[in-house]
Coordinates of C-alpha atoms in Angstrom, one line a residue:
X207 CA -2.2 2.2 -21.9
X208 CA -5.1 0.2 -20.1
X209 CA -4.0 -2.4 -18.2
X210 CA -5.9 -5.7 -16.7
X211 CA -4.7 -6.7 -12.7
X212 CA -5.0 -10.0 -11.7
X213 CA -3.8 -10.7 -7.9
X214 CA -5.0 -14.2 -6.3
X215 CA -1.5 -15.4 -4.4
X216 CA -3.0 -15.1 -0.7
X217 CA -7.0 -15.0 0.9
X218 CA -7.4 -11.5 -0.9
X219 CA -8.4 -11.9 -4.4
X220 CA -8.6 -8.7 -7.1
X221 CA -9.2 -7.2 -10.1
X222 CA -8.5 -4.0 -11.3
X223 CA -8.2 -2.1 -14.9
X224 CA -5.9 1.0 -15.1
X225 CA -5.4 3.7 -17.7
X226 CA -1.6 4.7 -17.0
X227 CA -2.0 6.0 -13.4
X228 CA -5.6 6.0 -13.4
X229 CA -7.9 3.4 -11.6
X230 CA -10.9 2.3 -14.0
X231 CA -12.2 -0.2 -11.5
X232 CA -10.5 -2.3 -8.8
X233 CA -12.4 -5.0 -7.0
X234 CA -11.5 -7.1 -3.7
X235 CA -12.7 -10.5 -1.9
X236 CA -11.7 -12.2 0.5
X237 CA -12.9 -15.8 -0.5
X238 CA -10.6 -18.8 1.5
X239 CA -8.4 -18.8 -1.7
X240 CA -11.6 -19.8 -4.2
X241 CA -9.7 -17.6 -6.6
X242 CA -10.9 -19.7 -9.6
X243 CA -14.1 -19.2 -8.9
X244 CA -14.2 -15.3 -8.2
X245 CA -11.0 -13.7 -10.2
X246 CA -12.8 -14.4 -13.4
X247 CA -16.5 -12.8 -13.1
X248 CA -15.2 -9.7 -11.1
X249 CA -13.2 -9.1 -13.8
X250 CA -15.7 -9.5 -16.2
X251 CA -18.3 -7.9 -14.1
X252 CA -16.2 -4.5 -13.7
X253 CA -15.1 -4.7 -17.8
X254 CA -19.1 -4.9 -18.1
X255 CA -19.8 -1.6 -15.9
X256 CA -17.1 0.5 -17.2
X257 CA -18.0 -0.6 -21.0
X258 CA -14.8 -2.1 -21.6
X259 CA -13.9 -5.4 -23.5
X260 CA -10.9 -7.1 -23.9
X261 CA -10.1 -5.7 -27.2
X262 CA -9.8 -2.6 -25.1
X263 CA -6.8 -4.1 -22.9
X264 CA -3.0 -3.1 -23.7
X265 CA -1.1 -4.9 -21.4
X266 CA -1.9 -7.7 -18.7
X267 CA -0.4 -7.6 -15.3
X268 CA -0.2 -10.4 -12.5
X269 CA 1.5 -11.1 -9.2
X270 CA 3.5 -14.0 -9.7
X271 CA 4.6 -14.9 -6.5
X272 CA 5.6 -15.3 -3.8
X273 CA 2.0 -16.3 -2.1
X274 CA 0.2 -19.3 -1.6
X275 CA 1.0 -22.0 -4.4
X276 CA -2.1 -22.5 -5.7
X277 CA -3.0 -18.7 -5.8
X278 CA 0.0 -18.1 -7.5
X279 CA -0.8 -20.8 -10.2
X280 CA -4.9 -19.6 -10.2
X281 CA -3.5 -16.0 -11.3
X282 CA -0.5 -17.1 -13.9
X283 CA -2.5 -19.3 -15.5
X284 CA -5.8 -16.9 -15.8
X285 CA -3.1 -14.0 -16.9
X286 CA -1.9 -16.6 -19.7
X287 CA -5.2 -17.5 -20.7
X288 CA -6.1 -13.9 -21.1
X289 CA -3.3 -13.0 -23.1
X290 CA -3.2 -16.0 -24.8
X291 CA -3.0 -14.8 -29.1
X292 CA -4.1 -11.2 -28.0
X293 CA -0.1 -10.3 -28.8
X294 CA -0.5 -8.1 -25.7
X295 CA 2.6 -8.1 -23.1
X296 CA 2.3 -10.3 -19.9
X297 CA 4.3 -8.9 -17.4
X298 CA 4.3 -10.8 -14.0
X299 CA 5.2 -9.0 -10.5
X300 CA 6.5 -9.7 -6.9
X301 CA 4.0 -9.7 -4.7
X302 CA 5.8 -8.1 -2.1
X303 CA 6.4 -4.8 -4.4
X304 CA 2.5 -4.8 -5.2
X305 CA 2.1 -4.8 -1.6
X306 CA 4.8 -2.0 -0.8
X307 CA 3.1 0.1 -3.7
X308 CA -0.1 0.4 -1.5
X309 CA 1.9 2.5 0.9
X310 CA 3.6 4.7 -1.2
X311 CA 2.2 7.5 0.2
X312 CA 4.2 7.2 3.4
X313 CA 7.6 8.0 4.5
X314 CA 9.7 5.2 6.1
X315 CA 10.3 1.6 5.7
X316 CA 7.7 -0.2 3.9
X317 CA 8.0 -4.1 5.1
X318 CA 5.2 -6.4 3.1
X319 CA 5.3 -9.7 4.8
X320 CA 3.4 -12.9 3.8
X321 CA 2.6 -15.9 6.4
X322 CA 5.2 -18.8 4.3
X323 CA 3.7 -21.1 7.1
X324 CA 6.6 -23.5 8.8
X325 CA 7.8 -20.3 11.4
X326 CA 8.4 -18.2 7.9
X327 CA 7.3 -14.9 6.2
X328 CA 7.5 -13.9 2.5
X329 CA 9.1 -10.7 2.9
X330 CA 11.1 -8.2 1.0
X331 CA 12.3 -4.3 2.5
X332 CA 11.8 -1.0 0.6
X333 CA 12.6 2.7 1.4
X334 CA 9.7 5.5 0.7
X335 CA 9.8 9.4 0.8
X336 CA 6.3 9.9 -0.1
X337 CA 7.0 9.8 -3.6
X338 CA 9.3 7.3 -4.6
X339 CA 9.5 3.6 -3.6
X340 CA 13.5 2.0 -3.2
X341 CA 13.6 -1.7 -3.2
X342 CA 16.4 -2.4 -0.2
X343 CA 16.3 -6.4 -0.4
X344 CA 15.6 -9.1 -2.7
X345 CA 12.2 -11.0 -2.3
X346 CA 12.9 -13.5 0.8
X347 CA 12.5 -15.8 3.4
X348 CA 13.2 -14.7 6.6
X349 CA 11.7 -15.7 10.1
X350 CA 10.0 -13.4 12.6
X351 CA 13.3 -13.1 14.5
X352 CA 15.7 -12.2 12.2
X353 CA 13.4 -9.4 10.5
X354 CA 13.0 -7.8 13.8
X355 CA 16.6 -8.0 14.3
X356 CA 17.2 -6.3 11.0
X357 CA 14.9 -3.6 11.7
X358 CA 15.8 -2.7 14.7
X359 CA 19.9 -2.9 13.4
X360 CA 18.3 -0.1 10.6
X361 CA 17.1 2.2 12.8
X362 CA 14.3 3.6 10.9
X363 CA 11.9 6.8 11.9
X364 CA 8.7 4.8 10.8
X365 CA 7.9 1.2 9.9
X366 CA 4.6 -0.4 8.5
X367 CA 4.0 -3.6 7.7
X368 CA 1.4 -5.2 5.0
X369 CA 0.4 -8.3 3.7
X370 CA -1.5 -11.3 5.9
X371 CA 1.2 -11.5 7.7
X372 CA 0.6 -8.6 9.3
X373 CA -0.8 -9.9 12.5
X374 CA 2.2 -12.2 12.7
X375 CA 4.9 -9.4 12.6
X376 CA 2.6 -6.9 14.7
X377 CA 2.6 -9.3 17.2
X378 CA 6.3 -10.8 17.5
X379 CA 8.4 -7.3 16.2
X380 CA 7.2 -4.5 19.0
X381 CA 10.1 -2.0 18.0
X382 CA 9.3 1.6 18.8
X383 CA 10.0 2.4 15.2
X384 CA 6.7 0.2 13.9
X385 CA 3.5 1.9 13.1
X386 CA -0.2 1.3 12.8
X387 CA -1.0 0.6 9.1
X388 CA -4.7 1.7 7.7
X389 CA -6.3 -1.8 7.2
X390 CA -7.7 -0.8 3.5
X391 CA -4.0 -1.1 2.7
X392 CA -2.7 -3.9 4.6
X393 CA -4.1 -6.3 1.5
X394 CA -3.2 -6.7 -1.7
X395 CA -4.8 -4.6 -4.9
X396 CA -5.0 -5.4 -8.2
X397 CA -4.6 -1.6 -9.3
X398 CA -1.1 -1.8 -7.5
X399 CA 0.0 -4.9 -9.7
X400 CA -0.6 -2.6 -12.9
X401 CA 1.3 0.5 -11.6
X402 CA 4.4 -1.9 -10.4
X403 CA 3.5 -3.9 -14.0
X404 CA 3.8 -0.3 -16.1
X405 CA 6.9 0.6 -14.7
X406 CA 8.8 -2.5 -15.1
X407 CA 7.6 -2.6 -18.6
X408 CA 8.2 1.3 -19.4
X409 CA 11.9 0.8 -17.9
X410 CA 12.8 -2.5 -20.0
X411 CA 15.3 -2.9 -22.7
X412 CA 13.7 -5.6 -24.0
X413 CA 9.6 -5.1 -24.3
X414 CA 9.5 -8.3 -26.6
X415 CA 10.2 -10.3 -23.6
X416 CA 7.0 -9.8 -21.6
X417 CA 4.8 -12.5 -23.2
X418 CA 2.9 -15.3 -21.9
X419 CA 5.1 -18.1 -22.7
X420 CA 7.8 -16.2 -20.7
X421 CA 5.6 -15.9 -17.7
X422 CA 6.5 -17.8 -14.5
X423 CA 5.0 -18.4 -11.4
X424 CA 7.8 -17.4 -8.4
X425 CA 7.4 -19.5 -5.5
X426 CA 10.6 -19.1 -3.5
X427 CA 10.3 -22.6 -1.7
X428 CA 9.7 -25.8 -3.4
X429 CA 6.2 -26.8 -2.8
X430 CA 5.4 -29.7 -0.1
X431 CA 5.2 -32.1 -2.8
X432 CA 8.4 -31.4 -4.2
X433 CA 9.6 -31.3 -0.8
X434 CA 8.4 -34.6 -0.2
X435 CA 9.8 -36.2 -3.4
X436 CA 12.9 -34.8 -2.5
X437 CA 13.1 -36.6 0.4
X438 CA 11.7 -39.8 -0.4
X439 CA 14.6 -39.5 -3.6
X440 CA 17.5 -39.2 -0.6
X441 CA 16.0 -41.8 1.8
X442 CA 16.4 -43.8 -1.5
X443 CA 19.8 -43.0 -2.2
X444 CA 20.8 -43.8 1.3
X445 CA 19.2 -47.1 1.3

């Protein structure tokens, strides 16, 4: 199964094509969230070099959230379009699992965390043995305090952290237990998106359901103009 990534939900943006397990091309760049301009000709450019087309894709796969609004909506909206009367599944994926997969290769607690701005980080927790990743926690919103009060009540060997929050949690969580992550993994990869995308769809009941019109950007807070309607909408009520 060959499989387009599409991840654009934080400053890294990339594009990667699979073959199961295999990595055909994946392509980073780091672009001040210009994801609409970028996403689309690295994709086409590394299709182009590895003689690929679109009729050659099975499946596409996308990060969904959480991330930065608009790089959320910039990477849902280009998976759409390219699946889009191809009747080839969509299947969107957390972030924060994308991120984990980059570290499967080490033993401990993998903790992703995203900056959520307003004192916050996008986080979820997950368990690896080298081999296999355990999901320990929903996707989240937690503060800087209360993760490192939760790590340090789980008592783990070895922690790393990814994601461009990474500075943030390196900085305000100095447990013992915390180790230095290789930057070439602290980002997100596209290639990760499809391995996290093939599972989900290999393990699914329903296959019929990963379509385009089903996918959904995941935002986990309301955006600040939704926030700010809200407001205005109970200032009027109270009025």
């Amino acid at each position: 199964m060959k499989i387009i990534g599409i991840e654009s939900t934080a400053v890294t943006a990339s594009a990667a094509l699979a073959e199961d397990d295999k990595c055909l091309f994946v392509f980073t760049q780091t672009t001040a969230l210009k994801h609409s301009e970028t996403l689309l000709p690295m994709l086409e450019n590394g299709l182009n070099v590895t003689s690929h087309t679109m009729d050659d894709v099975d499946m596409i796969a996308v990060t969904a959230g959480p991330g930065s609004f608009t790089g959320v909506r910039i990477g849902v909206s280009m998976a759409k379009g390219l699946a889009f009367g191809r009747s080839i599944p969509c299947v969107g994926v957390s972030t924060l699992e994308s991120l984990a997969f980059n570290l499967s290769g080490f033993c401990g607690l993998l903790c992703p965390v995203m900056d959520a701005r307003r004192g916050q980080l996008y986080n979820a927790l997950f368990l690896s043995d080298g081999e296999t990743i355990t999901r320990l926690t929903p996707d989240r919103l937690i503060s800087a305090e209360e993760l490192k009060k939760e790590l340090s009540e789980r008592e783990a060997q070895a922690v790393y952290f990814c994601g461009d929050g990474y500075r943030i949690a390196r900085e305000t969580i100095d447990l013992p237990s915390v180790k230095e992550t290789p930057q070439a993994l602290r980002h997100q990869n596209a290639f990760s998106t499809t391995q996290i995308a093939r599972k989900l769809y290999e393990q699914a009941e329903n296959k019929n359901a990963f379509t385009d019109e089903a996918l959904a950007p995941v935002y986990l807070r309301a955006s600040q103009a939704e926030r700010e309607s809200l407001e205005k909408e109970q200032r009027e009520q109270t009025r």
